[in-house]
PDB file of C-alpha atoms and ligand atoms in Angstrom:
ATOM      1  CA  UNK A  92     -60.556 110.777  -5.514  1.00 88.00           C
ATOM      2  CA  UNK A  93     -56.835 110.722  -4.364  1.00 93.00           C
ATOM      3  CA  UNK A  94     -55.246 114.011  -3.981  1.00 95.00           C
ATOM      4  CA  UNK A  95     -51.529 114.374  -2.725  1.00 98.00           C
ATOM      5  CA  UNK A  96     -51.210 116.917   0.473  1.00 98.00           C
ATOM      6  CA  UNK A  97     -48.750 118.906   1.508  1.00 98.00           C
ATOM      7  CA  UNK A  98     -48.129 118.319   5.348  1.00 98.00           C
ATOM      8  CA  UNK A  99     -45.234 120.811   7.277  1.00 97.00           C
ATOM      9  CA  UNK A 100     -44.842 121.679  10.641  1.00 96.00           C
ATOM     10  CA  UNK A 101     -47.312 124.549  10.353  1.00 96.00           C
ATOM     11  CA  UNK A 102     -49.917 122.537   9.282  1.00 96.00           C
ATOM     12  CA  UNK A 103     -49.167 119.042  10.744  1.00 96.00           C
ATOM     13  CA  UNK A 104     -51.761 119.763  13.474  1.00 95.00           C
ATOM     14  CA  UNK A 105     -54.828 119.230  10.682  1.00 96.00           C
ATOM     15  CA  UNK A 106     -53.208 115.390   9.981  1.00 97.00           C
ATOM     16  CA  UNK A 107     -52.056 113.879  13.055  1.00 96.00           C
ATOM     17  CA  UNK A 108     -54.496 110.937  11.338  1.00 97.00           C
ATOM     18  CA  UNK A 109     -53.029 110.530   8.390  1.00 98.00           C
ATOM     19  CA  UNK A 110     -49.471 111.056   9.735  1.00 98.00           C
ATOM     20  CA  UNK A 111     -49.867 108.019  12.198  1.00 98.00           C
ATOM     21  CA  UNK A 112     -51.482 105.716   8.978  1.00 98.00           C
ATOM     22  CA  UNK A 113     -48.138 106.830   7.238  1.00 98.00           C
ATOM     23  CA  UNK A 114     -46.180 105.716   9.973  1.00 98.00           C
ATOM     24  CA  UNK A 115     -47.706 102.670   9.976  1.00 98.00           C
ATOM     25  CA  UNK A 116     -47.972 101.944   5.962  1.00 98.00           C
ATOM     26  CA  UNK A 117     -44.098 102.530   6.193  1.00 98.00           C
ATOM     27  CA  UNK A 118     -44.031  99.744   8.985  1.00 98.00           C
ATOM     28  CA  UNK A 119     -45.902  97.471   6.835  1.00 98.00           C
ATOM     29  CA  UNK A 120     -44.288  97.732   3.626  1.00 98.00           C
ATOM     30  CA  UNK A 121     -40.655  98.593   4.745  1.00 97.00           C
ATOM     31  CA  UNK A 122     -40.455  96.470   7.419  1.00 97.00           C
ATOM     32  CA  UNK A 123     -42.948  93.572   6.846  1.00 97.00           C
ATOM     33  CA  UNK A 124     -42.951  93.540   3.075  1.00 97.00           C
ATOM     34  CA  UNK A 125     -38.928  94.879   2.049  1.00 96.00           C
ATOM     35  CA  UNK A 126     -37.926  92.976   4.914  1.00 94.00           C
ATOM     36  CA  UNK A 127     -35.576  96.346   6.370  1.00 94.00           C
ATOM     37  CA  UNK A 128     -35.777  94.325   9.999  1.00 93.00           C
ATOM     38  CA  UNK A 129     -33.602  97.047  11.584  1.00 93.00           C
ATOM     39  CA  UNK A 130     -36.295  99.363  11.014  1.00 95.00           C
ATOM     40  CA  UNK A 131     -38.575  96.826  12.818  1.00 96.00           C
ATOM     41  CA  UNK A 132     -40.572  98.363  15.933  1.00 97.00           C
ATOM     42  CA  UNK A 133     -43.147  96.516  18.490  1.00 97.00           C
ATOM     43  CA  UNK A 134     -45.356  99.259  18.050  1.00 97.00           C
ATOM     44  CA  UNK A 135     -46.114  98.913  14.585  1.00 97.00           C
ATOM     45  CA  UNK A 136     -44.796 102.527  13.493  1.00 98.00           C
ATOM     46  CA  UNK A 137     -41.903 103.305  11.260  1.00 98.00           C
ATOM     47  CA  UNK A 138     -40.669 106.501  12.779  1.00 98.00           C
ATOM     48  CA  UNK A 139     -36.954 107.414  12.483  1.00 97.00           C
ATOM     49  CA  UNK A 140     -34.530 110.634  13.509  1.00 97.00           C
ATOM     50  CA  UNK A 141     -36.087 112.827  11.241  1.00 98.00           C
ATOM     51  CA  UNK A 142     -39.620 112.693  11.376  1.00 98.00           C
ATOM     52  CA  UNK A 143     -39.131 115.816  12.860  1.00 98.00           C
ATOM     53  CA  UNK A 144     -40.639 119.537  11.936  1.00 97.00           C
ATOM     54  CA  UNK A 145     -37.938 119.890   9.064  1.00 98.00           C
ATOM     55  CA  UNK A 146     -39.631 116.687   7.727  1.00 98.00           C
ATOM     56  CA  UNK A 147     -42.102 117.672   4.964  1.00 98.00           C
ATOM     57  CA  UNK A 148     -44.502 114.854   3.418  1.00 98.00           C
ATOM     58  CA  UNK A 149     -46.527 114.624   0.339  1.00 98.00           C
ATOM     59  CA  UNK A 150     -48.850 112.531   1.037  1.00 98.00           C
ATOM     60  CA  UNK A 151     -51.646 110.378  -1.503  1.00 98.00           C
ATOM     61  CA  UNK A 152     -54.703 110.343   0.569  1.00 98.00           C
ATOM     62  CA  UNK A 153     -58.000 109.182  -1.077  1.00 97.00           C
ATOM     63  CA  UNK A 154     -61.452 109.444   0.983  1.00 96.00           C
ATOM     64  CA  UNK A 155     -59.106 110.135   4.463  1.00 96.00           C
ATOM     65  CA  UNK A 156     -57.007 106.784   4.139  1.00 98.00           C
ATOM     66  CA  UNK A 157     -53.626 106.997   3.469  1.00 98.00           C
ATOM     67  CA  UNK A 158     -52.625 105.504  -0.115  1.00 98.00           C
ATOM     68  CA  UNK A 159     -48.869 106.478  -1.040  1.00 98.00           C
ATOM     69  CA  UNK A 160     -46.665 108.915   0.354  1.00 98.00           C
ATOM     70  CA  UNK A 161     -43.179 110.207   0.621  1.00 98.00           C
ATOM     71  CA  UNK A 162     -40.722 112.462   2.874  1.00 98.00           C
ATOM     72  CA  UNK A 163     -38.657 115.514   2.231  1.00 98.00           C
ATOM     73  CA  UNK A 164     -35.673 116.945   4.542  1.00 98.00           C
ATOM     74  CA  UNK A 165     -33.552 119.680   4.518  1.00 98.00           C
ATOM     75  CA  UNK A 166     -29.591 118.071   3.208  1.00 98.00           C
ATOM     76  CA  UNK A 167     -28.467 121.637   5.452  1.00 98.00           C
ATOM     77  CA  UNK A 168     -29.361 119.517   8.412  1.00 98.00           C
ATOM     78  CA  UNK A 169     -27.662 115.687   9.259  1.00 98.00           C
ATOM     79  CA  UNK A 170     -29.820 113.737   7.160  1.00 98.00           C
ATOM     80  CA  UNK A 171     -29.742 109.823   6.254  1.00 98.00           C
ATOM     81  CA  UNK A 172     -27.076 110.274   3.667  1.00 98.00           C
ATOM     82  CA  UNK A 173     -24.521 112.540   6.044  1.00 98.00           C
ATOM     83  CA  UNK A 174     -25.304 110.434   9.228  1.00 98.00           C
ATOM     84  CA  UNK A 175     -25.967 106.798   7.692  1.00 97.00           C
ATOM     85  CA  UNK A 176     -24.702 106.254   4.105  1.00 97.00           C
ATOM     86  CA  UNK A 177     -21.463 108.758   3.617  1.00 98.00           C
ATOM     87  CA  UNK A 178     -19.668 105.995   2.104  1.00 97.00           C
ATOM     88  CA  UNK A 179     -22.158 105.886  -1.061  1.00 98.00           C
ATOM     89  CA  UNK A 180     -20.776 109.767  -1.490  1.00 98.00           C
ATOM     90  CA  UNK A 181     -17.648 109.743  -3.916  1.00 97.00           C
ATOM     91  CA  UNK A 182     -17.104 113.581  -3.580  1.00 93.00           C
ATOM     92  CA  UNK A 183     -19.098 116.041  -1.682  1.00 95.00           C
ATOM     93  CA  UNK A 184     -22.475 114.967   0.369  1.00 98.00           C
ATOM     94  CA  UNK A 185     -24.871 117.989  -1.535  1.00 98.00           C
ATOM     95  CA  UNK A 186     -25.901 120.010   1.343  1.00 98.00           C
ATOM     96  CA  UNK A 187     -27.486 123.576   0.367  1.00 98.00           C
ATOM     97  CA  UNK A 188     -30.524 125.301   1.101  1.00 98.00           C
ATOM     98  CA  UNK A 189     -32.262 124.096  -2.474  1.00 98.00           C
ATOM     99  CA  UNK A 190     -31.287 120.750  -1.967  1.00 98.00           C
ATOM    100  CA  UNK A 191     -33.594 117.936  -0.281  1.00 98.00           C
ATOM    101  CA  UNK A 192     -33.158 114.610   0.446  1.00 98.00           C
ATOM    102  CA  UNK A 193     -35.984 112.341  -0.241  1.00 98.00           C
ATOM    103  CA  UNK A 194     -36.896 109.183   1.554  1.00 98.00           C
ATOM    104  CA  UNK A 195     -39.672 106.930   2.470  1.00 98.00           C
ATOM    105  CA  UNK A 196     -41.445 106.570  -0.821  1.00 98.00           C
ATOM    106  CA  UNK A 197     -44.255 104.073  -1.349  1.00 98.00           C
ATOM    107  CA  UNK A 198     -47.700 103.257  -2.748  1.00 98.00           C
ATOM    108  CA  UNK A 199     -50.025 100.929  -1.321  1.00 98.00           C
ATOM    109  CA  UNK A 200     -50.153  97.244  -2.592  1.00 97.00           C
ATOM    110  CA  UNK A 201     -53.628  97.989  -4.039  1.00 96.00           C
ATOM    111  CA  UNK A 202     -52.760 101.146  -5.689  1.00 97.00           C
ATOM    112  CA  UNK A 203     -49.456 100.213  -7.530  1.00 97.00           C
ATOM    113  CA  UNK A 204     -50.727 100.078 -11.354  1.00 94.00           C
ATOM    114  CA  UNK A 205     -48.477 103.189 -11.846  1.00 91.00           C
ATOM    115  CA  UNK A 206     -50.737 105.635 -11.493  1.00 93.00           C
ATOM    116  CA  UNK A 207     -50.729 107.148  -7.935  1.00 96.00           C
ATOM    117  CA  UNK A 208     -46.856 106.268  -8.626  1.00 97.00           C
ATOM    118  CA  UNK A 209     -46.471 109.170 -11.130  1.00 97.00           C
ATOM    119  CA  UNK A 210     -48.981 111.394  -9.243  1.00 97.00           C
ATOM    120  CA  UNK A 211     -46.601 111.062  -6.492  1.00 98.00           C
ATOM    121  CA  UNK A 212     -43.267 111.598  -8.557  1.00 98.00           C
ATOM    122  CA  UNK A 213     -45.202 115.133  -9.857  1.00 98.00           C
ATOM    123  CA  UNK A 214     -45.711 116.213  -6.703  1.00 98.00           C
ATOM    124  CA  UNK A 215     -42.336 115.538  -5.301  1.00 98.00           C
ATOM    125  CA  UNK A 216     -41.495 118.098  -8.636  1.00 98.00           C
ATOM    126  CA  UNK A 217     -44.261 120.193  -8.158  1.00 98.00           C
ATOM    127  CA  UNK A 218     -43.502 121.173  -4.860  1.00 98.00           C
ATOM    128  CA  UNK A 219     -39.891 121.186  -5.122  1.00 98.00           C
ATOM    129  CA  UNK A 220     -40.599 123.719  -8.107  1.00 98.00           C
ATOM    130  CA  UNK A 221     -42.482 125.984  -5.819  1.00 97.00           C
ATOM    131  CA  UNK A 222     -39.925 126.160  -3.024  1.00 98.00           C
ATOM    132  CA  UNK A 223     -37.107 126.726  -4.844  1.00 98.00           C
ATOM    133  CA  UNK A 224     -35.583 123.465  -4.472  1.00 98.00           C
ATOM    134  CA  UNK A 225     -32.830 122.640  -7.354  1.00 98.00           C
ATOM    135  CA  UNK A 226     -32.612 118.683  -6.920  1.00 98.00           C
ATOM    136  CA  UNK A 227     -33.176 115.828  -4.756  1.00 98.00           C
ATOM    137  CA  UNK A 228     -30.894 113.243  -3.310  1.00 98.00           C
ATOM    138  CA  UNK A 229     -31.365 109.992  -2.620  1.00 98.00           C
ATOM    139  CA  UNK A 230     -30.892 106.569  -1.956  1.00 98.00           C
ATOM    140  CA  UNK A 231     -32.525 103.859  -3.651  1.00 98.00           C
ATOM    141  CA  UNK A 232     -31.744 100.046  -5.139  1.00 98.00           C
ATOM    142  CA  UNK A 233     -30.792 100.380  -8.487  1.00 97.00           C
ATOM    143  CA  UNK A 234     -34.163  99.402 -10.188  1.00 97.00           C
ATOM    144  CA  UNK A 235     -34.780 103.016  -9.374  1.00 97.00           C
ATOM    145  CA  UNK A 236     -32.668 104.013 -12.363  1.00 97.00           C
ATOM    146  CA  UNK A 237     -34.978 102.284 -15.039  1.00 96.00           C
ATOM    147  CA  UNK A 238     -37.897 103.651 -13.805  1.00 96.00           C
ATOM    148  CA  UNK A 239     -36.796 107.203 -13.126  1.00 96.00           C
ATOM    149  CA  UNK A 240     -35.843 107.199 -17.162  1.00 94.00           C
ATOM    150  CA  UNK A 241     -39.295 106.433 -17.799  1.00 94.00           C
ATOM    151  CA  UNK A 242     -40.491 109.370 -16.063  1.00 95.00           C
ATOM    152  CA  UNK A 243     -38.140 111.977 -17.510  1.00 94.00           C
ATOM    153  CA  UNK A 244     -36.211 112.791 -14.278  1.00 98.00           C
ATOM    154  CA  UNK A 245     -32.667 113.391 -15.262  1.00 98.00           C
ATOM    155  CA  UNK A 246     -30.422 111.839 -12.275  1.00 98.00           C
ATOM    156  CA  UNK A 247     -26.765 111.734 -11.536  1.00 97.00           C
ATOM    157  CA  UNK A 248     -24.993 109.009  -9.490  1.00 98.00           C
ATOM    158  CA  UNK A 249     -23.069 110.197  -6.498  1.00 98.00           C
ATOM    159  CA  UNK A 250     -21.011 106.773  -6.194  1.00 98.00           C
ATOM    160  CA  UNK A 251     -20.069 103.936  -7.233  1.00 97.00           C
ATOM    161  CA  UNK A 252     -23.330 101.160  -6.451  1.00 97.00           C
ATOM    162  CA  UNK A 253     -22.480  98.891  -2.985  1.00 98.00           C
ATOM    163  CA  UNK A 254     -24.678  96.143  -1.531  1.00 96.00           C
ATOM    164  CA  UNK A 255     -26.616  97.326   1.175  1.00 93.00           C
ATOM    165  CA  UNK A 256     -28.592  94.344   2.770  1.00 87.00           C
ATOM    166  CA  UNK A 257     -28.153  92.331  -0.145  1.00 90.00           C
ATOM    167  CA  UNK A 258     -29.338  94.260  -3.106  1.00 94.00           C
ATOM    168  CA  UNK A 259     -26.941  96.842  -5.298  1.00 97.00           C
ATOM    169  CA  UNK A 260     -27.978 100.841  -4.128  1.00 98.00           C
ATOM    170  CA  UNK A 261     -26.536 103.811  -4.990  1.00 98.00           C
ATOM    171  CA  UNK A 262     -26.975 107.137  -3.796  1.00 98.00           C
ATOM    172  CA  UNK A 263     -28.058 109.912  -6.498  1.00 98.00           C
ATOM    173  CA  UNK A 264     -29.109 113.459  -7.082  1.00 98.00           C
ATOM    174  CA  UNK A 265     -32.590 114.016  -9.439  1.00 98.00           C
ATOM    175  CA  UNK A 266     -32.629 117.142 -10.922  1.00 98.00           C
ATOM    176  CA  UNK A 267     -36.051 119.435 -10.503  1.00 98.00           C
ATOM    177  CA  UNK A 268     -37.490 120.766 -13.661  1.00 98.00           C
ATOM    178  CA  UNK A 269     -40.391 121.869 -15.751  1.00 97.00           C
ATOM    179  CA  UNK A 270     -39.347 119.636 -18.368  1.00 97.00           C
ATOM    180  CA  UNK A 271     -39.432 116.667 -15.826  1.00 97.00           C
ATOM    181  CA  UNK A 272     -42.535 117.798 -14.393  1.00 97.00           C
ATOM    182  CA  UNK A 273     -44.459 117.906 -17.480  1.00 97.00           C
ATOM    183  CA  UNK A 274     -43.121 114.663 -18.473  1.00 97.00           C
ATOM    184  CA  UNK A 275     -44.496 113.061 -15.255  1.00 97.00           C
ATOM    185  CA  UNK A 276     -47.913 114.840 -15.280  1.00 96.00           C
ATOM    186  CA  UNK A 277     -48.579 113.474 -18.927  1.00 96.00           C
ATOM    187  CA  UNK A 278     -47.779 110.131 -17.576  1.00 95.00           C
ATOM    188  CA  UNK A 279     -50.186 110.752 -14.284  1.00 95.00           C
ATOM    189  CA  UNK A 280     -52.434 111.949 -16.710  1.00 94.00           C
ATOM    190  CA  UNK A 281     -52.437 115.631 -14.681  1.00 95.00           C
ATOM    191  CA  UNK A 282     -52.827 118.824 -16.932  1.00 93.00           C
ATOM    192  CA  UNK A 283     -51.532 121.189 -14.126  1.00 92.00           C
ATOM    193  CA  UNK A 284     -51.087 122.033 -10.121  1.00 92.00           C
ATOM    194  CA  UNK A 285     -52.106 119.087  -8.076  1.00 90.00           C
ATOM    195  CA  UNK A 286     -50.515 119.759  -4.322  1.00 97.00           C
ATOM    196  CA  UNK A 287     -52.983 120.337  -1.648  1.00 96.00           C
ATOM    197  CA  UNK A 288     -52.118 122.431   0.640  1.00 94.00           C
ATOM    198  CA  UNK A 289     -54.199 122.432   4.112  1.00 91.00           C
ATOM    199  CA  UNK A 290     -53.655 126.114   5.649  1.00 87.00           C
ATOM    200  CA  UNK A 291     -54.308 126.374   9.714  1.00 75.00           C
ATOM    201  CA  UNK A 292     -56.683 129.150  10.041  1.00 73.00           C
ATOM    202  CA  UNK A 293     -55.270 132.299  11.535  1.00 67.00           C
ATOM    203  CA  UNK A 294     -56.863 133.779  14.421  1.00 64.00           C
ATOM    204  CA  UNK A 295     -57.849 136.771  12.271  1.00 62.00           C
ATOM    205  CA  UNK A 296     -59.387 134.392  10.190  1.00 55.00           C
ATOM    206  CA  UNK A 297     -60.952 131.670  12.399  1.00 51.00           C
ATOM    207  CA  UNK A 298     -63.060 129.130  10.483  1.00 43.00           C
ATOM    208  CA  UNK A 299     -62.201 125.747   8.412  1.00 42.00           C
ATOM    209  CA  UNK A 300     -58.833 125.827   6.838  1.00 46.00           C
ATOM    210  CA  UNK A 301     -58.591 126.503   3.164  1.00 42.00           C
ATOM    211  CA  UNK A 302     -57.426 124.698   0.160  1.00 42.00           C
ATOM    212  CA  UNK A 303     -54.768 126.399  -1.914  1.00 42.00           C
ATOM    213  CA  UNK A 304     -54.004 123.989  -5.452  1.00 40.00           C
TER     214      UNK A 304
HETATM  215  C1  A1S B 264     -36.500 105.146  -1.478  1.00 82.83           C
HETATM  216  C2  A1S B 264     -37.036 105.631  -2.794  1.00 82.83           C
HETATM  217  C3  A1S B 264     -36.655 107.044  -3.128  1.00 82.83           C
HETATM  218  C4  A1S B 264     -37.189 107.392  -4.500  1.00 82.83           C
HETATM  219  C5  A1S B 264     -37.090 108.071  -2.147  1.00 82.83           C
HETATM  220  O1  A1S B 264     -43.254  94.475 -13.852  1.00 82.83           O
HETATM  221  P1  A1S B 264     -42.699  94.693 -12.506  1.00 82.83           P
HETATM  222  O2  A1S B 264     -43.649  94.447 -11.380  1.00 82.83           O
HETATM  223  O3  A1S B 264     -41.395  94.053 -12.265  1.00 82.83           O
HETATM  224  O4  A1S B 264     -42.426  96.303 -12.517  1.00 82.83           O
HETATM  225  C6  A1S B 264     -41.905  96.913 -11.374  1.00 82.83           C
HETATM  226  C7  A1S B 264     -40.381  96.824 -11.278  1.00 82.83           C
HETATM  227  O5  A1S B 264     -39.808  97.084 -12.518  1.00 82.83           O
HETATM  228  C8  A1S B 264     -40.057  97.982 -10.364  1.00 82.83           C
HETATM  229  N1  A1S B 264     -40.045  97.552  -8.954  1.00 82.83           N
HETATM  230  C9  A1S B 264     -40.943  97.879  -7.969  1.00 82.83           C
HETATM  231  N2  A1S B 264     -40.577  97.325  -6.802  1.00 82.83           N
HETATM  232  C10 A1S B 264     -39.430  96.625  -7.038  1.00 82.83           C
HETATM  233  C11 A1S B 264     -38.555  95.841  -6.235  1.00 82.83           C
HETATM  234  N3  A1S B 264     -38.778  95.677  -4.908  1.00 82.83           N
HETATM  235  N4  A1S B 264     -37.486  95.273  -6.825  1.00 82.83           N
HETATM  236  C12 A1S B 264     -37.228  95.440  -8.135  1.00 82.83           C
HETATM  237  N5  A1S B 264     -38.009  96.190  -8.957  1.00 82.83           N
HETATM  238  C13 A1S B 264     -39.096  96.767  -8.424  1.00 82.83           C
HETATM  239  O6  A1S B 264     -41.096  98.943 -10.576  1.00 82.83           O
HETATM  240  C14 A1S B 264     -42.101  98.397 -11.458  1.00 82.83           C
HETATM  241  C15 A1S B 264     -43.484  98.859 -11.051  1.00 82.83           C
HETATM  242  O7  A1S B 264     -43.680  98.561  -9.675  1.00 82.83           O
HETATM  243  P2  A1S B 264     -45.109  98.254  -9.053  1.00 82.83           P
HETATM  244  O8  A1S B 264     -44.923  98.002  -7.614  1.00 82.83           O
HETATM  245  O9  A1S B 264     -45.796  97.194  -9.840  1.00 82.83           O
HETATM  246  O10 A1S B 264     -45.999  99.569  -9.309  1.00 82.83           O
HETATM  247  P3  A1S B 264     -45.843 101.120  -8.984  1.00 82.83           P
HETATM  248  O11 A1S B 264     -47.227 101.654  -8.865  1.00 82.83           O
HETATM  249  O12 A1S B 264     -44.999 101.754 -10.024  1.00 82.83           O
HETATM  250  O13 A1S B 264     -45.141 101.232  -7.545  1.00 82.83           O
HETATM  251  C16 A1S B 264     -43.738 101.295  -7.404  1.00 82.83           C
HETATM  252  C17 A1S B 264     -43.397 101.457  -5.915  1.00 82.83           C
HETATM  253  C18 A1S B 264     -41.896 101.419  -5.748  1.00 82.83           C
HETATM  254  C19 A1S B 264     -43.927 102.795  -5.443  1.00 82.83           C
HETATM  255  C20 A1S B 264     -44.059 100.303  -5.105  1.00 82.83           C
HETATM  256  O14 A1S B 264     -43.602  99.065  -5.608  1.00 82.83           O
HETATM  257  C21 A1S B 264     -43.762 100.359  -3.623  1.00 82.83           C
HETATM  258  O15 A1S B 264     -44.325 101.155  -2.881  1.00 82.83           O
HETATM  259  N6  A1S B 264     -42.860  99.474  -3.152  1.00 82.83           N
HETATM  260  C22 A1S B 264     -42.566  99.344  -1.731  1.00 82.83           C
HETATM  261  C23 A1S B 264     -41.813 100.543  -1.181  1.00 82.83           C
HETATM  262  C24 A1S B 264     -40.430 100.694  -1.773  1.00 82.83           C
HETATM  263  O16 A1S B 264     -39.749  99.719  -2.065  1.00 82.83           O
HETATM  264  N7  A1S B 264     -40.020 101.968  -1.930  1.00 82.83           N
HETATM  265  C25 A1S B 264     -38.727 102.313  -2.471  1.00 82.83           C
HETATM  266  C26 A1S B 264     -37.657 102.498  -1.451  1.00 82.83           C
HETATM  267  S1  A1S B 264     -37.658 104.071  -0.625  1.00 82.83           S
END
């Protein structure tokens, strides 16, 4: 059964497995599959300026392996759009406290019938409901825009689209909602909560963490 998981700093410690597959999934489908060379590393791991403990993943993990996943990071802080792709900004980079950029999103080969897709794109909602996060930038090819209709998300383009290694992108901000939630989880076939959230016990409370839905 694949459930998504929260990972943050303060619980990173309980997934340092699943954190490396990530790492490497990312190699393998940015680098080997999308072809992003520069992102290319002998090692095998995809790990860039800010996998860092502002960094929060959701991550689809299904009987310990790794499935799907994606990355969250605080816009307050130099993020990809400030530091790499400013010139995909018309106006104003957003950059507040409830705003997130979002990067790194993929499913595994196997798994990409749509399903684990949408389960992902609820929890990216779900969780950005719960913190108090008011939308998402990012920046994607512009086949995201098709597909992000499908699922309800309400989006607005930052820029004008440029070619970036060959294919059109644009940089946009996805509004968080109920309504968009709901309209994901009907098409992930969720009827509520779905985020896992590992908690580190406490010393006053030593034991096996808990699950919180
Ligand atoms: C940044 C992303 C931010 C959100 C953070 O009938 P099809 O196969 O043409 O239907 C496809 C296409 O319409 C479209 N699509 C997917 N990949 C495409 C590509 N490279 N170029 C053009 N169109 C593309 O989506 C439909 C469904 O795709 P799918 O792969 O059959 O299934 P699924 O389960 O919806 O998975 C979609 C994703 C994007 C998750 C999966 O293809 C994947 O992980 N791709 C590699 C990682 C990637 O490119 N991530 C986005 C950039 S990060």
């Amino acid at each position: 059964m694949t459930h998504i998981h929260v990972i943050t700093s303060d619980n990173r410690g309980l997934y340092e497995d699943g954190i490396q597959q990530f790492y490497r999934l990312r190699h393998q489908i940015f680098v080997e599959e999308r072809g992003w060379t520069d992102l290319s590393h002998s090692n095998g791991l995809e790990i860039d300026a800010y996998d860092n403990e502002h960094a929060v993943y959701l991550l689809a993990i299904d009987a310990g392996r790794v499935v799907g996943g994606q990355r969250l990071y605080p816009t307050l802080l130099p993020h990809m759009i400030s530091d790499v792709f400013p010139h995909l900004v018309q106006r104003n980079i957003p950059q507040a406290a409830d705003v997130l950029e979002w990067t790194r999103y993929f499913v595994v080969k196997e798994r990409r019938t749509g399903r684990t897709d949408c389960r992902l794109l609820a929890a990216m909602q779900e969780y950005c409901l719960e913190n108090g996060i008011s939308e998402v930038t990012a920046v994607v090819e512009m086949w995201w825009l098709p597909r992000w209709q499908q699922t309800g998300f309400k989006v607005r383009p930052l820029g004008l689209p440029q070619i970036i290694e060959g294919q059109p992108c644009i940089a946009a901000a996805v509004e968080i909602s109920t309504a968009s939630l709901e309209h994901v989880r009907k098409l992930a076939g969720l009827r509520g909560p779905s985020l896992i959230r590992h908690v580190r016990p406490s010393p006053s409370h030593p034991g096996m963490p808990h699950v919180a839905a």
